[in-house]
Short mmCIF file of C-alpha atoms and ligand atoms in Angstrom, two decimals:
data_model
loop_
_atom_site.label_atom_id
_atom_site.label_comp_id
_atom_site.label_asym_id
_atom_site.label_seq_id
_atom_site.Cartn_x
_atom_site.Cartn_y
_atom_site.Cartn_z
CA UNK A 8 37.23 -75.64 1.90
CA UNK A 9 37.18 -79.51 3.86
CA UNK A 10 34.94 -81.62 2.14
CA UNK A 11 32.85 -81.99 5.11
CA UNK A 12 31.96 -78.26 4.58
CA UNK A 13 28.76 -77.81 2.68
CA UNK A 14 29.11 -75.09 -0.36
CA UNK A 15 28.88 -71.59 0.79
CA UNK A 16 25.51 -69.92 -1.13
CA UNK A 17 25.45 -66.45 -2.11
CA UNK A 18 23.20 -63.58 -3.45
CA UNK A 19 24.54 -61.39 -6.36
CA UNK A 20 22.23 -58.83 -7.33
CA UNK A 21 22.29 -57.45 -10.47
CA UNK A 22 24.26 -60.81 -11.45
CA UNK A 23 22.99 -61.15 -15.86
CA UNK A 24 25.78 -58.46 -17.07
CA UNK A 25 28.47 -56.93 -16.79
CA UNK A 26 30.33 -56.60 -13.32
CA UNK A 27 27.53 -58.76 -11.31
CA UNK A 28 28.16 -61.21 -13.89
CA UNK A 29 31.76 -61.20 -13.37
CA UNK A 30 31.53 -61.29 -9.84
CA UNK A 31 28.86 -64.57 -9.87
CA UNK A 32 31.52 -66.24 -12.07
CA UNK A 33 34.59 -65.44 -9.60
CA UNK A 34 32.52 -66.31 -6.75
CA UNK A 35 31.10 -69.73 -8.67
CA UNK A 36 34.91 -70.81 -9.40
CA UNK A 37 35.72 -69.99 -6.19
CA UNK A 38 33.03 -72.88 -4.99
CA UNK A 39 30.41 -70.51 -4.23
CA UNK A 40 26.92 -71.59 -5.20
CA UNK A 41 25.50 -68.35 -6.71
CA UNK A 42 21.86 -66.84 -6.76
CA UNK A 43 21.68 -64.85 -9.86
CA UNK A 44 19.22 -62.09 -9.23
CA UNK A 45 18.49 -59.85 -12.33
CA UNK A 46 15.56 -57.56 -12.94
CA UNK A 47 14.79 -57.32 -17.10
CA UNK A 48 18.11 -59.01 -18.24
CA UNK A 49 16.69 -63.03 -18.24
CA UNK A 50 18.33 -64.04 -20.53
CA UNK A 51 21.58 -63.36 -20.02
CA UNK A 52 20.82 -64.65 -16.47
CA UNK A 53 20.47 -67.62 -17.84
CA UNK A 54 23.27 -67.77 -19.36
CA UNK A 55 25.21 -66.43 -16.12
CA UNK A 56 23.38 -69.32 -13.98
CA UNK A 57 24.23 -71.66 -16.40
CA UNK A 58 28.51 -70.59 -16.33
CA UNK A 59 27.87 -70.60 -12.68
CA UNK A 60 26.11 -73.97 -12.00
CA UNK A 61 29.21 -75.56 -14.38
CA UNK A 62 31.60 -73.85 -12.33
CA UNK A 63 30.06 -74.81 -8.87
CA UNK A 64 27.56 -77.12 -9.59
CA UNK A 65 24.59 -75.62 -8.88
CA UNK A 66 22.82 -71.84 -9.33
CA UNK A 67 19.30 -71.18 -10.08
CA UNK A 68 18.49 -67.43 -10.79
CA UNK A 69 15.88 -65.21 -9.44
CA UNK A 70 13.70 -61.56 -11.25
CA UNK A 71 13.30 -58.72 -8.76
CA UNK A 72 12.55 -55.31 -8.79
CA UNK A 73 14.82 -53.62 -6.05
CA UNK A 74 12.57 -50.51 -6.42
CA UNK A 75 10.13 -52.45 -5.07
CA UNK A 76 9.70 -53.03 -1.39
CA UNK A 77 7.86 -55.83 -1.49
CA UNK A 78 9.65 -57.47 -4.27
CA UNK A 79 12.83 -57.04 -1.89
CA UNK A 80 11.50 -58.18 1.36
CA UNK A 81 10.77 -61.59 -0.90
CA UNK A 82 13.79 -62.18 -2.69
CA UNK A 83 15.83 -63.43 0.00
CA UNK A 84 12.95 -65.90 1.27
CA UNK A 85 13.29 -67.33 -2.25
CA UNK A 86 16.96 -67.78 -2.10
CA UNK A 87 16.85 -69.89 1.27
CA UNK A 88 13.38 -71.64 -0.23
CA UNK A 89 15.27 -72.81 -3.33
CA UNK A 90 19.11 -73.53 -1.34
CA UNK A 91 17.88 -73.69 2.18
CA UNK A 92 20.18 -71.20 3.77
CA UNK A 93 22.88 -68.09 2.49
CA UNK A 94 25.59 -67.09 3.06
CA UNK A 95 26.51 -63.65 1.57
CA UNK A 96 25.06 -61.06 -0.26
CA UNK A 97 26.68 -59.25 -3.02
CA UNK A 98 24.93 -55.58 -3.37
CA UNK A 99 25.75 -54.78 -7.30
CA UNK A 100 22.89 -54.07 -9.08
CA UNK A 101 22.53 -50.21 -9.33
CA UNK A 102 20.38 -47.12 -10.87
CA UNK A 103 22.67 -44.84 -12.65
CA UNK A 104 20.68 -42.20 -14.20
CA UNK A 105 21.90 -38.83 -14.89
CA UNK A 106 20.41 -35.55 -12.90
CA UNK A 107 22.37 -32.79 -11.92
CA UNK A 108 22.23 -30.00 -8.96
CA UNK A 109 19.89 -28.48 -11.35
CA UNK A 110 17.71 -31.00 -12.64
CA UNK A 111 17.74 -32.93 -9.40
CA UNK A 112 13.96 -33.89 -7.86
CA UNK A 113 12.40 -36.12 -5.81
CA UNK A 114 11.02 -38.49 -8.33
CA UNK A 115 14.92 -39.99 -9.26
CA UNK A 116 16.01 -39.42 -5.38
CA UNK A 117 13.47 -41.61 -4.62
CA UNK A 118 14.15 -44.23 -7.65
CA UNK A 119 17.80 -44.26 -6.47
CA UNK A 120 17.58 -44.10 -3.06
CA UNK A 121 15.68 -47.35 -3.37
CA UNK A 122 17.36 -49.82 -5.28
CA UNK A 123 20.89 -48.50 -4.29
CA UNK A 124 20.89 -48.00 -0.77
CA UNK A 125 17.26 -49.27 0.81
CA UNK A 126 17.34 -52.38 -1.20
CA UNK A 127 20.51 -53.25 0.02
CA UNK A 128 20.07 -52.47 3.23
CA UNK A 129 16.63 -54.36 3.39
CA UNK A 130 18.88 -57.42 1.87
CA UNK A 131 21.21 -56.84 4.96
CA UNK A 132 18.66 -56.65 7.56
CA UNK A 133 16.81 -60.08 5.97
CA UNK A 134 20.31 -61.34 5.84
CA UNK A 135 20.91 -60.64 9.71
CA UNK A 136 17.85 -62.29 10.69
CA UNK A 137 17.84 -65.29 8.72
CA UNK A 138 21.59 -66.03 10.26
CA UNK A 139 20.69 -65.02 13.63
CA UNK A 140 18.26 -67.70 13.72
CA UNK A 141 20.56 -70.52 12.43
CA UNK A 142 23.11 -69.65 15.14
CA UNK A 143 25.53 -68.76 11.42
CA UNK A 144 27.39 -65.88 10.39
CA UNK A 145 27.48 -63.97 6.94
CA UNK A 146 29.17 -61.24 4.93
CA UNK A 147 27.50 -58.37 3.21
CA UNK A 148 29.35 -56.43 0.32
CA UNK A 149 28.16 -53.30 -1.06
CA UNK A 150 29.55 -51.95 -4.39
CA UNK A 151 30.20 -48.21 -3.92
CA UNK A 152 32.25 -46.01 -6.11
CA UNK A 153 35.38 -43.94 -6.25
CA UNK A 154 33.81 -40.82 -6.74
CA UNK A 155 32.85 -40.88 -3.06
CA UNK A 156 35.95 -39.71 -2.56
CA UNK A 157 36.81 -37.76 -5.33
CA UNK A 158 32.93 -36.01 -6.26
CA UNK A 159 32.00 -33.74 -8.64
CA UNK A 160 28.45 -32.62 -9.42
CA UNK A 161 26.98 -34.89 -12.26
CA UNK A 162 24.99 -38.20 -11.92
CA UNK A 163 23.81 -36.39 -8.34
CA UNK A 164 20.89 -38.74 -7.02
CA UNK A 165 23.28 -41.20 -8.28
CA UNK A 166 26.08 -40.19 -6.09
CA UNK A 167 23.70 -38.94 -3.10
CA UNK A 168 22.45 -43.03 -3.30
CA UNK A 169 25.74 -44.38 -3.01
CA UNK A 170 26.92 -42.29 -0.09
CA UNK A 171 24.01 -43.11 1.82
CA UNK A 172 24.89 -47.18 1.03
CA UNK A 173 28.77 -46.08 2.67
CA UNK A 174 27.33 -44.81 5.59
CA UNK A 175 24.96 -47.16 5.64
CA UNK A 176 27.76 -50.08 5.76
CA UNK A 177 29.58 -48.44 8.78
CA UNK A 178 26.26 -48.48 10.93
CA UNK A 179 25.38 -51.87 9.78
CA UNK A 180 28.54 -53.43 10.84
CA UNK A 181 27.71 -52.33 13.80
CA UNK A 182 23.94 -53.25 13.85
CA UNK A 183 24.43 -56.52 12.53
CA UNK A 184 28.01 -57.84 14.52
CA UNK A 185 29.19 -60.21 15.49
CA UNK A 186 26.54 -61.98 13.03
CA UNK A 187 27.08 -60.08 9.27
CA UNK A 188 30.04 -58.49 8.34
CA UNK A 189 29.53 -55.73 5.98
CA UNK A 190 32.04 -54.15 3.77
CA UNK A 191 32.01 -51.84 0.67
CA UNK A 192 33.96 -52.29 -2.40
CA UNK A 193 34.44 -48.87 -4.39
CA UNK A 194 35.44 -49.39 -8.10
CA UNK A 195 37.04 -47.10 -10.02
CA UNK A 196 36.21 -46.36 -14.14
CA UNK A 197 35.90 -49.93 -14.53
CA UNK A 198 33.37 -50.97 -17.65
CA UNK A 199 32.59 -48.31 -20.29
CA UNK A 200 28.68 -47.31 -21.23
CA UNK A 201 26.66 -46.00 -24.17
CA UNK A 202 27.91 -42.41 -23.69
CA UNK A 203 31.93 -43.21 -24.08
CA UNK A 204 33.70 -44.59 -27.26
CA UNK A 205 36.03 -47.22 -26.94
CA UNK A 206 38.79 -44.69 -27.57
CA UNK A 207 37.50 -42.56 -24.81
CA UNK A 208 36.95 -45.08 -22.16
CA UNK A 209 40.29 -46.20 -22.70
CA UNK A 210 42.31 -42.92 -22.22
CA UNK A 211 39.86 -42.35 -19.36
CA UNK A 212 40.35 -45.90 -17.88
CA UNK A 213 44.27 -44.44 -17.99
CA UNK A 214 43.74 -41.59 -15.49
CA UNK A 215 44.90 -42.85 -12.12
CA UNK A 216 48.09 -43.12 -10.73
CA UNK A 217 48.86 -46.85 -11.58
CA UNK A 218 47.78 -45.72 -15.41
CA UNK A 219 45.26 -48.44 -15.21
CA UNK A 220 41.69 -48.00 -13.13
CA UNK A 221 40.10 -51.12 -11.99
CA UNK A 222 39.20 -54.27 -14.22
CA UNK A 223 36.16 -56.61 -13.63
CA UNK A 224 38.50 -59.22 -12.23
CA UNK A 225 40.03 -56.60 -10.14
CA UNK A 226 36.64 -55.86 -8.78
CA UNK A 227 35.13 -59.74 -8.58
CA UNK A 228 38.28 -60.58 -6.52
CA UNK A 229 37.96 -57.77 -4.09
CA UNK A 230 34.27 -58.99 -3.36
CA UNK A 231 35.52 -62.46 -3.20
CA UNK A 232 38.20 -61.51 -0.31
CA UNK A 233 35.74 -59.30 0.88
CA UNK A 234 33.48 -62.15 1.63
CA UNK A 235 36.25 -64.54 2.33
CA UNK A 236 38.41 -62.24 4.97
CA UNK A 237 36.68 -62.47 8.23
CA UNK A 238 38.09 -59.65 10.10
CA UNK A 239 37.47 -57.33 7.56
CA UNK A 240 33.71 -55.50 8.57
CA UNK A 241 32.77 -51.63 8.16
CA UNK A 242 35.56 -50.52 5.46
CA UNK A 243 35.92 -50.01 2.14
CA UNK A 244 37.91 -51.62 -0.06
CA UNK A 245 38.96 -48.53 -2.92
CA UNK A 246 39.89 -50.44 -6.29
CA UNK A 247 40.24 -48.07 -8.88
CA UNK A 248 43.87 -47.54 -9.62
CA UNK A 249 44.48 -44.71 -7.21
CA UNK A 250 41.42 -42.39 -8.95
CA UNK A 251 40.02 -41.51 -5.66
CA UNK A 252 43.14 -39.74 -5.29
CA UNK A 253 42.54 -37.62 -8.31
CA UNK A 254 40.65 -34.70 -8.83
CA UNK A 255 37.87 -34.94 -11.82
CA UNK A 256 35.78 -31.61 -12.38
CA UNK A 257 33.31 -34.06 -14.16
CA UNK A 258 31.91 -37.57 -14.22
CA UNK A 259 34.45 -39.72 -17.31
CA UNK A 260 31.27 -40.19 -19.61
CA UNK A 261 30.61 -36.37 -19.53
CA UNK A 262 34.59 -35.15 -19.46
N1 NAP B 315 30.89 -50.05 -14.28
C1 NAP B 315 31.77 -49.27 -13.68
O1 NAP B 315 32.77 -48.82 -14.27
C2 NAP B 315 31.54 -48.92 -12.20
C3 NAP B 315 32.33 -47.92 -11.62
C4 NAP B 315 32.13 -47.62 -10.28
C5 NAP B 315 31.17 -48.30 -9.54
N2 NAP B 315 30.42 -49.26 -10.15
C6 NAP B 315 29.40 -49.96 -9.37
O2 NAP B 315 29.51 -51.35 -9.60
C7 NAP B 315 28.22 -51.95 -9.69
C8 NAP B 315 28.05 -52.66 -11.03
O3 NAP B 315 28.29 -51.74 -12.08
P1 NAP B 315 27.73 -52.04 -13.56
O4 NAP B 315 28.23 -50.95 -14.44
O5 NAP B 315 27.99 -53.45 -13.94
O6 NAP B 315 26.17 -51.85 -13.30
P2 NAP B 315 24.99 -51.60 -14.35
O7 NAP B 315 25.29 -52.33 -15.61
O8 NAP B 315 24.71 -50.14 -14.48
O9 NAP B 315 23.73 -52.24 -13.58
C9 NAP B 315 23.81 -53.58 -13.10
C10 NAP B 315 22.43 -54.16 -13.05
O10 NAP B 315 21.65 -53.50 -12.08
C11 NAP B 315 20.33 -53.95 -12.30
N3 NAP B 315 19.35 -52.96 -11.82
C12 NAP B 315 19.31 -51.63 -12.03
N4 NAP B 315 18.20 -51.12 -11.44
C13 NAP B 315 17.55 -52.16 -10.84
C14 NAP B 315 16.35 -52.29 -10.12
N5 NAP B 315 15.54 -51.23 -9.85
N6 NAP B 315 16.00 -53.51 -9.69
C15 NAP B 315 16.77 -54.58 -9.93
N7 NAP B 315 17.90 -54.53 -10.65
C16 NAP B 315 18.28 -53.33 -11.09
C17 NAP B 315 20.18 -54.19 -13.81
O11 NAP B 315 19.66 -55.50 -13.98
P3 NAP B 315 18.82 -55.93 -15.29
O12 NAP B 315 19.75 -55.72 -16.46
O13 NAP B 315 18.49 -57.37 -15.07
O14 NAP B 315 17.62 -55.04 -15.35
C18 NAP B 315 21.62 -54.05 -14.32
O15 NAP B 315 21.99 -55.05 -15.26
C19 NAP B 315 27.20 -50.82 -9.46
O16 NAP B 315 26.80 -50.82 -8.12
C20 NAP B 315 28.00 -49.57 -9.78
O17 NAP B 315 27.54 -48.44 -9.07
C21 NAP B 315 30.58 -49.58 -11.46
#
């Protein structure tokens, strides 16, 4: 970046924990100026804003519901209010409740369906508009999942939500060109949850053909060239070790 260039400002949802967090930091040391959303996690949005703002300079962080049309439809407003433009958008933040073929129902389609895929795609289309009338150009990424291409039945709403978001990135690249680029980034087994022991998440984390499945600094520099590449625009990046190649009869946490 020229010194004439101003800082590059972008939106990381989901941004207080875990891989948002790691993606705000790459992005901040990187000289992006990062909006931290988060929903219920303030404070360790806090303390992600402040690692950003001392990486970058500045950050300020912002509470949404992305279940919540309205709330979504506002929270890029805010962003440019508080920076005066952006830049990017970093789709992270995700539902990822269990249901199953048999347990599956409308009420957790719906709650899925919202925050993963319309949220996102609200945040694209707000996105799109706010650069078409600067005359700018931006880059969407949405975080996917390598079980797109390698599915089995559990966490279905889950999976169902994600899909959606993948085709959903192939029809707004081509909505939203030559203005946003949009591109997915699909993570493998990459941080473990409640439901795996450490022991278990590691031989699991093993199952790919590299022996390794993605990192969080695998994953926060794929989003970074994501945003960075500017040719790059309805693909998917796959970082997961080669597990997309695999075949899994069940999700890792319920192996
Ligand atoms: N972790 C992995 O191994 C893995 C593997 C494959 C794909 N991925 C994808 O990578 C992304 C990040 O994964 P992760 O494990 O770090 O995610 P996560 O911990 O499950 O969730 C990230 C954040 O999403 C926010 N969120 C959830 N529902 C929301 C809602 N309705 N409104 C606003 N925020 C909401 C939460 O924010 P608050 O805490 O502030 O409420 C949460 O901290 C996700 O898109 C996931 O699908 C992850």
């Amino acid at each position: 970046m020229s010194p004439a260039q101003p800082q590059p400002i972008v939106l990381v949802t989901g941004a207080a924990r875990r891989l948002g967090r790691e993606i705000a930091l790459a992005l901040a040391a990187g000289g992006w100026q990062v909006a931290v959303h988060y929903r219920s996690s303030a404070d360790d949005a806090m303390k992600t804003l402040a690692d950003c703002a001392q990486l970058s300079g500045d950050s300020a962080a912002f509470d949404a519901d992305l279940g919540d049309e309205a709330a979504v439809r506002g929270l890029l407003p805010r962003v440019i209010a508080r920076f005066g433009r952006v830049d990017a958008v970093v789709n992270n933040a995700s539902t990822f409740e269990h249901d199953s073929a048999a347990s599956f129902g409308f009420a957790g389609l719906d709650k899925h369906l919202h925050s993963n895929t319309g949220a996102a795609i609200l945040l694209a289309q707000a996105l799109h508009a706010h650069v078409s009338a600067r005359g700018t150009s931006a880059a969407v990424v949405n975080l996917l999942d390598q079980k797109l291409w390698n599915q089995n039945p559990d966490f279905f709403s889950y999976t169902l939500s994600k899909a959606a978001l993948e085709a959903a990135g192939t029809m707004l690249a081509l909505a939203l060109a030559p203005q946003v680029r949009v591109v997915g980034v699909a993570p493998g087994l990459t941080l473990t949850s409640h439901l795996l022991s450490d022991e278990q998440f590691e031989a699991r984390h093993q199952l790919s053909p590299l022996g390794r499945s993605s990192t969080a600094a695998d994953v926060a520099s794929a989003v970074k060239f994501a945003l960075e590449n500017r040719s790059l625009t309805g693909t998917t990046l796959l970082v997961d070790g080669g597990q997309h190649l695999m075949k899994f009869e069940r999700d890792f946490s319920l192996m």
